[in-house]
Coordinates of N, CA and C in Angstrom, one line a residue:
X1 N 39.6 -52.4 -72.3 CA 38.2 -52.8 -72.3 C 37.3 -51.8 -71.5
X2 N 36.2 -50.8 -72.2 CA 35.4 -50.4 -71.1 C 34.6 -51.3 -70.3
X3 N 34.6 -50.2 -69.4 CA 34.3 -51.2 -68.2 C 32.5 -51.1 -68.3
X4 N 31.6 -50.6 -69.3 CA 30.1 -50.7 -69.3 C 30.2 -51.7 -70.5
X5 N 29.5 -53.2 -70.3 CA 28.9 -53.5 -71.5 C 28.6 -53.2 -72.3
X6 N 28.2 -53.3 -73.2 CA 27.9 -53.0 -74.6 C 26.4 -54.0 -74.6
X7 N 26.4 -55.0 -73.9 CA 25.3 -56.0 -73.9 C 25.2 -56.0 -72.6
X8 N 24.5 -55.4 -71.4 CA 25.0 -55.9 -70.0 C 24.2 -57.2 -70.1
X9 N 25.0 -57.9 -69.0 CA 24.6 -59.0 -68.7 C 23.1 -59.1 -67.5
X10 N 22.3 -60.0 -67.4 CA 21.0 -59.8 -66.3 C 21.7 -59.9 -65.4
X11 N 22.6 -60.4 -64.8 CA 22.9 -60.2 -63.2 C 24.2 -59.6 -63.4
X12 N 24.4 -58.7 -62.7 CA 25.5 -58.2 -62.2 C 26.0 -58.1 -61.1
X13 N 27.1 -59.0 -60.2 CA 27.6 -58.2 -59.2 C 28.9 -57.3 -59.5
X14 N 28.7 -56.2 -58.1 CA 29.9 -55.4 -58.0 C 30.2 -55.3 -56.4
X15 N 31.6 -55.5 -56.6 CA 32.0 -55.8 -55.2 C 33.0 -54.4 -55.0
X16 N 33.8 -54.5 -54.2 CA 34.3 -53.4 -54.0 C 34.9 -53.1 -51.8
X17 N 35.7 -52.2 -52.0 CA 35.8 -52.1 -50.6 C 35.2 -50.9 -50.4
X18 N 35.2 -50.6 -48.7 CA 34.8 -49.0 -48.1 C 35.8 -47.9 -49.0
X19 N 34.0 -47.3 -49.4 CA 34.4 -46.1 -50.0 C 35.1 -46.2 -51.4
X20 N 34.9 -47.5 -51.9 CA 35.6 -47.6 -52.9 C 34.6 -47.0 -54.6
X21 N 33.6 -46.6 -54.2 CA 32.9 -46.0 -55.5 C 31.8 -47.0 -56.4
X22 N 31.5 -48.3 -55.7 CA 30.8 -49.3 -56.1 C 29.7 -49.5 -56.1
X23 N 28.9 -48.4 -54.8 CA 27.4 -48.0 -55.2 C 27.5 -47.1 -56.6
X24 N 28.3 -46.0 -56.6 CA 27.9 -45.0 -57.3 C 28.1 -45.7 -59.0
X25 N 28.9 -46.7 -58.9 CA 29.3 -47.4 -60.8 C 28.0 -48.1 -60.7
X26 N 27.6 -48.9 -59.7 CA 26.4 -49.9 -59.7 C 25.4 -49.3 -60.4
X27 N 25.2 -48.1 -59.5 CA 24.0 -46.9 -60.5 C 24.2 -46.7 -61.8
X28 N 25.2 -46.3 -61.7 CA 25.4 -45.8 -63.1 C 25.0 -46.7 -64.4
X29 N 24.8 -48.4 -64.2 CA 25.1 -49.4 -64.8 C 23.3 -49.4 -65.1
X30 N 22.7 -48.7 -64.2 CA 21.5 -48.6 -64.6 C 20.8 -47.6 -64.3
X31 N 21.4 -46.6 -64.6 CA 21.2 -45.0 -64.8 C 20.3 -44.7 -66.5
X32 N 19.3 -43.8 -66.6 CA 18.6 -43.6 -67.6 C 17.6 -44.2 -68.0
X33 N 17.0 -44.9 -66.9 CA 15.5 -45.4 -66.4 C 14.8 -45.6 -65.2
X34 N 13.7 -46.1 -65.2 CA 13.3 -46.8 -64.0 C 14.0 -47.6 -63.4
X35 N 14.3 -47.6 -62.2 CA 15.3 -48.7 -61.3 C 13.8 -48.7 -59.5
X36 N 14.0 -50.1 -59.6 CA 14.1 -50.2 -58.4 C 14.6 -50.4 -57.0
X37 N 15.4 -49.8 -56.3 CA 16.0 -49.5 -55.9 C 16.5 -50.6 -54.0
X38 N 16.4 -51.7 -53.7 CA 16.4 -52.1 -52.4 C 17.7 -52.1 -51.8
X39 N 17.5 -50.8 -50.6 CA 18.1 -50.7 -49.9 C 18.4 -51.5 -48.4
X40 N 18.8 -51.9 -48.3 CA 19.2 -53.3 -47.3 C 19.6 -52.8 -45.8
X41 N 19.9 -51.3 -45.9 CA 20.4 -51.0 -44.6 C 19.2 -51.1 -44.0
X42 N 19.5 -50.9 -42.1 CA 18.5 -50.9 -41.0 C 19.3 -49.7 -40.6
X43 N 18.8 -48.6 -40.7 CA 19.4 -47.4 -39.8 C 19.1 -47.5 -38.8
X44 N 20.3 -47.0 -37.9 CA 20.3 -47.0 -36.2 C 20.2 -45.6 -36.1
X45 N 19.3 -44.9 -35.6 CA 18.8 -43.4 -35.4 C 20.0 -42.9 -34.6
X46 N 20.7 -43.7 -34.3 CA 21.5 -43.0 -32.7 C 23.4 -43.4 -33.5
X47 N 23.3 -43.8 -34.3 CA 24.3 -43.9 -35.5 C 24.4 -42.7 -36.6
X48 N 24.7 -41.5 -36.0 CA 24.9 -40.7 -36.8 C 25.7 -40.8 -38.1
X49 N 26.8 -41.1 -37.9 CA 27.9 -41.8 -38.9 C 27.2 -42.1 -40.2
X50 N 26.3 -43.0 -39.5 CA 26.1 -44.4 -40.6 C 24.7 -43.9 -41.3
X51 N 23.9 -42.4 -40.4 CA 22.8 -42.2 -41.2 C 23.4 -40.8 -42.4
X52 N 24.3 -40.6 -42.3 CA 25.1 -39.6 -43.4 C 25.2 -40.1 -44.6
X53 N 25.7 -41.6 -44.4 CA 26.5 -42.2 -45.7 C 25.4 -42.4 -46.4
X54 N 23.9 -43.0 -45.5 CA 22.5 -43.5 -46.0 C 21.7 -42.4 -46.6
X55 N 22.0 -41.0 -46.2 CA 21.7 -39.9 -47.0 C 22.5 -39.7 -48.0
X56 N 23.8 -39.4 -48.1 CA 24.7 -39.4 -49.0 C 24.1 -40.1 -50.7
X57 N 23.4 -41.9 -49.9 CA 23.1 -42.3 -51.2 C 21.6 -41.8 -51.5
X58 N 20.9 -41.7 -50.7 CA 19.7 -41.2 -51.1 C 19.7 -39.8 -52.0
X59 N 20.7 -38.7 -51.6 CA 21.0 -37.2 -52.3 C 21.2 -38.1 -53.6
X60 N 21.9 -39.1 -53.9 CA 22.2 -39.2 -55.6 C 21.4 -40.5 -56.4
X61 N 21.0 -40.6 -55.5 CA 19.7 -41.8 -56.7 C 18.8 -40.5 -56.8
X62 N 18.4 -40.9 -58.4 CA 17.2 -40.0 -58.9 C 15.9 -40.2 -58.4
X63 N 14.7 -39.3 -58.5 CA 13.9 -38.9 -57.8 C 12.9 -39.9 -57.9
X64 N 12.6 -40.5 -60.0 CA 11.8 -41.5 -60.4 C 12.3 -42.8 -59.5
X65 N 13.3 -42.9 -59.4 CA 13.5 -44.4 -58.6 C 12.6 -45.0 -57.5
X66 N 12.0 -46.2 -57.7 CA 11.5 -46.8 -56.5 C 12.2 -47.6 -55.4
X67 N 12.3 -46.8 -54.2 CA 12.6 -47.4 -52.9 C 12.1 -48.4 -51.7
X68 N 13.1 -49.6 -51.8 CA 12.4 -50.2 -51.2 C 13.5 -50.0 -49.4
X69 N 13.0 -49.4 -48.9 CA 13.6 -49.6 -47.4 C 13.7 -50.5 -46.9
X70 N 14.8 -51.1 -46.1 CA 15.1 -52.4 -45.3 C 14.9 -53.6 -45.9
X71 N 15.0 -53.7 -47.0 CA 14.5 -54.8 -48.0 C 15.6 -55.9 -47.3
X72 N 14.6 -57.2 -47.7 CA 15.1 -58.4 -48.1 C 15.1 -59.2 -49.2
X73 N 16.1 -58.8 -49.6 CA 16.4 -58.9 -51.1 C 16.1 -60.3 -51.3
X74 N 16.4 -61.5 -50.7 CA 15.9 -63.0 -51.2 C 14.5 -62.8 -50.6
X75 N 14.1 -62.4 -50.7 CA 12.2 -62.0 -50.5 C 11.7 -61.5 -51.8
X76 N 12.2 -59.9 -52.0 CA 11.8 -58.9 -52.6 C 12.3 -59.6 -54.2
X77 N 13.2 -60.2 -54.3 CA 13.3 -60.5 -55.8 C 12.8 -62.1 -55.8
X78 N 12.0 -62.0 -55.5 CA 10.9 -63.0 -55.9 C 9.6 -62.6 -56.9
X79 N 9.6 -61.4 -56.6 CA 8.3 -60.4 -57.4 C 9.1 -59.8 -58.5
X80 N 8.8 -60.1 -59.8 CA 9.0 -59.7 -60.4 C 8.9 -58.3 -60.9
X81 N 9.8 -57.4 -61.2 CA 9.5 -55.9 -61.8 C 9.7 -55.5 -63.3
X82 N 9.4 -54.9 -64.2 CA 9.4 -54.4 -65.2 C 10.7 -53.6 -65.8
X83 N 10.9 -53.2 -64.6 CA 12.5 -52.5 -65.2 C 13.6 -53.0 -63.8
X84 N 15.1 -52.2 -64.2 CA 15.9 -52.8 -63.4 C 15.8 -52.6 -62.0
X85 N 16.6 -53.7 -61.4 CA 16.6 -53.5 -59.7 C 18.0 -53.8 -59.6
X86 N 18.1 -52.6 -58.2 CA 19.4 -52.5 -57.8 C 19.6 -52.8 -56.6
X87 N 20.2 -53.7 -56.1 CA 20.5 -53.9 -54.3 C 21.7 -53.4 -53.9
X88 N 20.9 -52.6 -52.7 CA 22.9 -52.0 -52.2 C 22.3 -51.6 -51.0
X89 N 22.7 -52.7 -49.9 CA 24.3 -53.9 -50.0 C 24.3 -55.2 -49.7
X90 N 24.6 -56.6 -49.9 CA 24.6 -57.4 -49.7 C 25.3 -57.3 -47.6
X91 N 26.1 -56.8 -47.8 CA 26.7 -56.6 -46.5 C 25.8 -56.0 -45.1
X92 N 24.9 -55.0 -45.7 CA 24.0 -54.6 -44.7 C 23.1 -55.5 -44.7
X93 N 22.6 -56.1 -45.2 CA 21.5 -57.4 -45.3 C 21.8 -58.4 -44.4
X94 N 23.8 -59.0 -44.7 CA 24.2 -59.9 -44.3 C 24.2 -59.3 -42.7
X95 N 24.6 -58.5 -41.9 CA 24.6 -57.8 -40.7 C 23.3 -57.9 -40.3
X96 N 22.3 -57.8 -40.5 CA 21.1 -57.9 -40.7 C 19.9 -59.2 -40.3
X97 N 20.5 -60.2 -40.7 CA 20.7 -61.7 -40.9 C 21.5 -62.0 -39.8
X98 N 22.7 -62.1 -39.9 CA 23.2 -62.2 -37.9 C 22.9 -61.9 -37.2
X99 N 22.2 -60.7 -37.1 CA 21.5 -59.8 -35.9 C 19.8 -60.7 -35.7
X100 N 19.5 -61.2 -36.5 CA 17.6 -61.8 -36.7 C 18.2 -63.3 -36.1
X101 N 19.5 -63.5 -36.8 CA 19.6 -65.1 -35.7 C 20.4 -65.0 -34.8
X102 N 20.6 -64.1 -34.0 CA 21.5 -64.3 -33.1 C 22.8 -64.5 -33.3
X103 N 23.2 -64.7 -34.1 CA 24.5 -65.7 -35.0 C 26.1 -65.2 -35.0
X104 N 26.0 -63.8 -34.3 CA 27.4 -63.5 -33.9 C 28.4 -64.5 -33.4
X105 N 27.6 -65.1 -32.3 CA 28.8 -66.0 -31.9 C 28.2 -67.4 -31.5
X106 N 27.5 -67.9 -32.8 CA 27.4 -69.0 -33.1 C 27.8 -69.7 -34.1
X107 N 27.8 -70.8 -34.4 CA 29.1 -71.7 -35.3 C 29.2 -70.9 -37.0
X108 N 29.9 -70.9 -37.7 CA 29.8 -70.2 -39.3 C 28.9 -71.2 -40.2
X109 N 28.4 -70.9 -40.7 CA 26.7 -71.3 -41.4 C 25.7 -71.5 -40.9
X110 N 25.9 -70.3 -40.0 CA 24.6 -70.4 -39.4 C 23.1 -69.7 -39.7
X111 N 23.9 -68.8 -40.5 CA 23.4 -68.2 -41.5 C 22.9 -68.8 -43.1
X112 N 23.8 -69.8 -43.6 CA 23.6 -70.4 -44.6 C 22.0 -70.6 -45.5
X113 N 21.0 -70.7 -44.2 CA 20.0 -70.7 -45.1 C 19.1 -69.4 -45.9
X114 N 19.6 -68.4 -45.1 CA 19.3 -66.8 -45.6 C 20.3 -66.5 -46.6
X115 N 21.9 -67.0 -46.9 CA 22.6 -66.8 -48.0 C 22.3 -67.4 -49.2
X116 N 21.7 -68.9 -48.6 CA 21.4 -69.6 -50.1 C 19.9 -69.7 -50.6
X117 N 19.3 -68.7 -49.9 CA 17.9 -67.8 -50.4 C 18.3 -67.2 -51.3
X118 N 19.1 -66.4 -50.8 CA 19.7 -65.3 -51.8 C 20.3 -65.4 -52.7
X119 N 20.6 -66.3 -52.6 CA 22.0 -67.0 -54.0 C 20.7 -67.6 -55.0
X120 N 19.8 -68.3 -54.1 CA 18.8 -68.9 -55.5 C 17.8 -67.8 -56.0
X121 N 17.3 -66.7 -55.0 CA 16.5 -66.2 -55.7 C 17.6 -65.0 -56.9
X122 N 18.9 -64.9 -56.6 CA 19.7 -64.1 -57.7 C 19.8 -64.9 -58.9
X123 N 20.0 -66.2 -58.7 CA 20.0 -67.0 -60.2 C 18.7 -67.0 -60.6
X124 N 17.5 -67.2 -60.0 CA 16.2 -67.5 -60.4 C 15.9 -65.9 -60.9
X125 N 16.1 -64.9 -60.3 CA 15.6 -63.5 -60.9 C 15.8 -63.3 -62.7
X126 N 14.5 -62.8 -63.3 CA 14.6 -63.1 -64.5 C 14.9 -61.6 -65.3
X127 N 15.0 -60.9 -64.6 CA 15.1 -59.2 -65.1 C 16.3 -58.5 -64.8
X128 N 16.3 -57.7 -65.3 CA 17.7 -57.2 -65.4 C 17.9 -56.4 -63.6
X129 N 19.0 -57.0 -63.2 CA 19.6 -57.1 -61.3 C 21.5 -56.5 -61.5
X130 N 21.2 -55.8 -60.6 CA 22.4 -55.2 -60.2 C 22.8 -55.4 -58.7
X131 N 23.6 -56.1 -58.1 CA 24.1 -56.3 -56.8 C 25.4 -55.8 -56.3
X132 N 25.1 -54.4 -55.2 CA 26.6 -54.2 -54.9 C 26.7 -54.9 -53.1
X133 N 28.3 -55.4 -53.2 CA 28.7 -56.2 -51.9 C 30.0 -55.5 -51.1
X134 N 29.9 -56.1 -50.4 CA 31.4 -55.6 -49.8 C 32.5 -56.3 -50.1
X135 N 33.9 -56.3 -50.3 CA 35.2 -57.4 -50.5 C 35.5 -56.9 -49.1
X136 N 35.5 -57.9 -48.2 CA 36.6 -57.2 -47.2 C 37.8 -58.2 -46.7
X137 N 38.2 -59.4 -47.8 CA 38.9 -60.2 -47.1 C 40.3 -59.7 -47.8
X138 N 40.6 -58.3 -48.1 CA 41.9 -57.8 -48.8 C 42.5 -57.3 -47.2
X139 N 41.9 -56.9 -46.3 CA 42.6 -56.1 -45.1 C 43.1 -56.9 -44.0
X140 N 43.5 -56.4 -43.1 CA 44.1 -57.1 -42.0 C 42.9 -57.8 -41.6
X141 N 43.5 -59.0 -40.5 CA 42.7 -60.0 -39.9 C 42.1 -59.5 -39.1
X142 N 40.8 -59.7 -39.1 CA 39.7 -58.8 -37.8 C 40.4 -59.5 -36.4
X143 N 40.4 -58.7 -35.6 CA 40.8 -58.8 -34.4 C 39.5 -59.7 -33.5
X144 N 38.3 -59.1 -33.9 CA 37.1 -60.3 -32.7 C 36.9 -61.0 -33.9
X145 N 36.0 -61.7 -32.9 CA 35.2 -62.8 -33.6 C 34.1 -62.8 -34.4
X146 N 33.6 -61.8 -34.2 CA 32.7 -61.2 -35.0 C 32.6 -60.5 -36.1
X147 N 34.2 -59.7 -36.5 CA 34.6 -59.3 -37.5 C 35.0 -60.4 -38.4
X148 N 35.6 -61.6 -37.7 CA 36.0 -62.7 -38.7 C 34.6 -63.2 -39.0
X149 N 33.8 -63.5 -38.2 CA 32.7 -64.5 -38.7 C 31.8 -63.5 -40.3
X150 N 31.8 -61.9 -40.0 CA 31.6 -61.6 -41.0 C 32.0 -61.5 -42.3
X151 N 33.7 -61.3 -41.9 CA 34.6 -61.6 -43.5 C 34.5 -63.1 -44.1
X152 N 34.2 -64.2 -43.1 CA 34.3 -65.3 -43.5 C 33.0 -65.7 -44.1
X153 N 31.5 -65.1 -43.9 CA 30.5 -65.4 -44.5 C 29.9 -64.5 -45.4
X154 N 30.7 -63.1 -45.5 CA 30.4 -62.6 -46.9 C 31.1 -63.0 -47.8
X155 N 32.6 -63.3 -47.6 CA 33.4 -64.1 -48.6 C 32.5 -65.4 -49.0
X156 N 32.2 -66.0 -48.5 CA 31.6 -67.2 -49.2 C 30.3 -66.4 -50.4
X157 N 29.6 -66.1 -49.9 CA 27.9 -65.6 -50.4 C 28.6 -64.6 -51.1
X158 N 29.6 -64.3 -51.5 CA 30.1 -62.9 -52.4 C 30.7 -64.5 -53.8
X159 N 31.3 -65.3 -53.8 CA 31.5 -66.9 -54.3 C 30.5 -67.0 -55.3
X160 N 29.2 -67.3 -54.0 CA 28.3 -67.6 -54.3 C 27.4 -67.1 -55.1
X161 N 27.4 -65.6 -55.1 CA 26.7 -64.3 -56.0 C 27.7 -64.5 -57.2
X162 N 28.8 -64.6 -57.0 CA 29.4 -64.0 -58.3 C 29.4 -65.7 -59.4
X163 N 29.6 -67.1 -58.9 CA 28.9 -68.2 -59.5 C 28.0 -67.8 -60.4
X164 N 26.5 -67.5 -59.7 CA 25.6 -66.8 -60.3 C 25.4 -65.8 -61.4
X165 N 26.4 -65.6 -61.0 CA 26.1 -63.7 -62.0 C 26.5 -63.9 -63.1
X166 N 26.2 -62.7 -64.6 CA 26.8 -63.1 -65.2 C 27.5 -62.2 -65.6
X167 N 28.2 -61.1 -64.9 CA 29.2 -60.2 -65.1 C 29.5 -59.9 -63.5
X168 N 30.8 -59.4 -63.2 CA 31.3 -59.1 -62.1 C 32.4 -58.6 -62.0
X169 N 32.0 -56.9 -61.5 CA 33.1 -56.0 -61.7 C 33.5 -56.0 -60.3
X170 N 35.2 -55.4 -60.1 CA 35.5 -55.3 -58.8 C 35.7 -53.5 -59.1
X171 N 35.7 -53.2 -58.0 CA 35.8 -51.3 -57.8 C 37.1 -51.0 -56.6
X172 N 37.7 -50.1 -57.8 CA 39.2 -49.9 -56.5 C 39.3 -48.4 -56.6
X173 N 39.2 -47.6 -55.9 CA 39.5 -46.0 -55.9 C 38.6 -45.9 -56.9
X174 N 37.0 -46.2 -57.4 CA 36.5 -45.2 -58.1 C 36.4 -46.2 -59.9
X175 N 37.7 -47.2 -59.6 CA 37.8 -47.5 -60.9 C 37.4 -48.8 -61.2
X176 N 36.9 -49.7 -62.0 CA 36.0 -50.8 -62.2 C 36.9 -51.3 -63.4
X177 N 37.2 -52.9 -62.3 CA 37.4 -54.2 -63.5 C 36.4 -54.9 -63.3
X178 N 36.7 -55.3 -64.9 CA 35.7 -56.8 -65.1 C 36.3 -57.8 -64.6
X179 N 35.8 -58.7 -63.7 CA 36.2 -60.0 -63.5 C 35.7 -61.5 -64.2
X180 N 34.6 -60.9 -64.6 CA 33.9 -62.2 -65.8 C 32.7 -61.0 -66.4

């Protein structure tokens, strides 16, 4: 089965692990138009690491694309756009969201009401959506508590996105299955 539609479906998620090539398919899935583009990270200026990878994607989205910086994606897809939108990452968002409520080391759903924003406004979006996320419950057990509280509340809202969606690929080394 190739792994691009023939009919894509309006929502798409793609999950995937680090470095697994899930931005770069996500694009591609809506490559050869207008895309608008919300990027989720909050760059830490003093996080060199993490401002390379955030160039990295910026060098390969094309130049027509419209960027939305630091987006909140259960905000921003409430407005409707004309052509496709692409969110990448649910995971920087979700980091994002624990950091706005304090929430590292507070009980798990505590966040719940910023996930199931985003879960309604991805079912409610009526245009064609592309969502890439992290999988990270394939690796070893996070050692703090804070690494588990994240594997444990993207795994849910990754559930919850993919319920919603109506295709969803996983990405392993570069390569893309369909999961529905």
């Amino acid at each position: 089965m190739s792994p691009h539609p023939s009919q894509p479906g309006r929502r798409t998620l793609v999950l995937g692990g680090a470095r697994s090539g899930k931005s770069a398919f996500a694009e591609s899935l809506v490559a050869g138009g207008p895309v608008r583009y919300l990027a989720t990270a909050i760059p830490d200026p003093a996080d060199t690491d993490f401002a390379a990878r955030i160039a990295a994607h910026r060098d390969r989205r094309p130049a027509g694309w419209t960027v939305v910086e630091a987006a909140d994606p259960a905000r921003v897809l409430r407005d409707p756009h004309p052509h496709a939108t692409l969110v990448d990452d649910i995971g920087t968002w979700l980091t994002a969201r624990l950091d706005a409520r304090q929430a590292w080391d507070a009980p798990r759903g505590t966040v719940a009401p910023d996930t199931d924003a985003l879960v309604t406004a991805v079912a409610e979006y009526d245009g064609r959506l592309v969502v890439v996320t992290p999988e990270v419950g394939l690796g070893v057990i996070p050692a703090t508590r804070s690494g588990r509280l994240f594997r444990d509340e993207i795994g849910s809202c990754n559930q919850d996105l993919a319920r919603v969606c109506d295709e969803v690929f996983f990405v392993v080394a570069g390569l893309p299955l369909r999961l529905k």
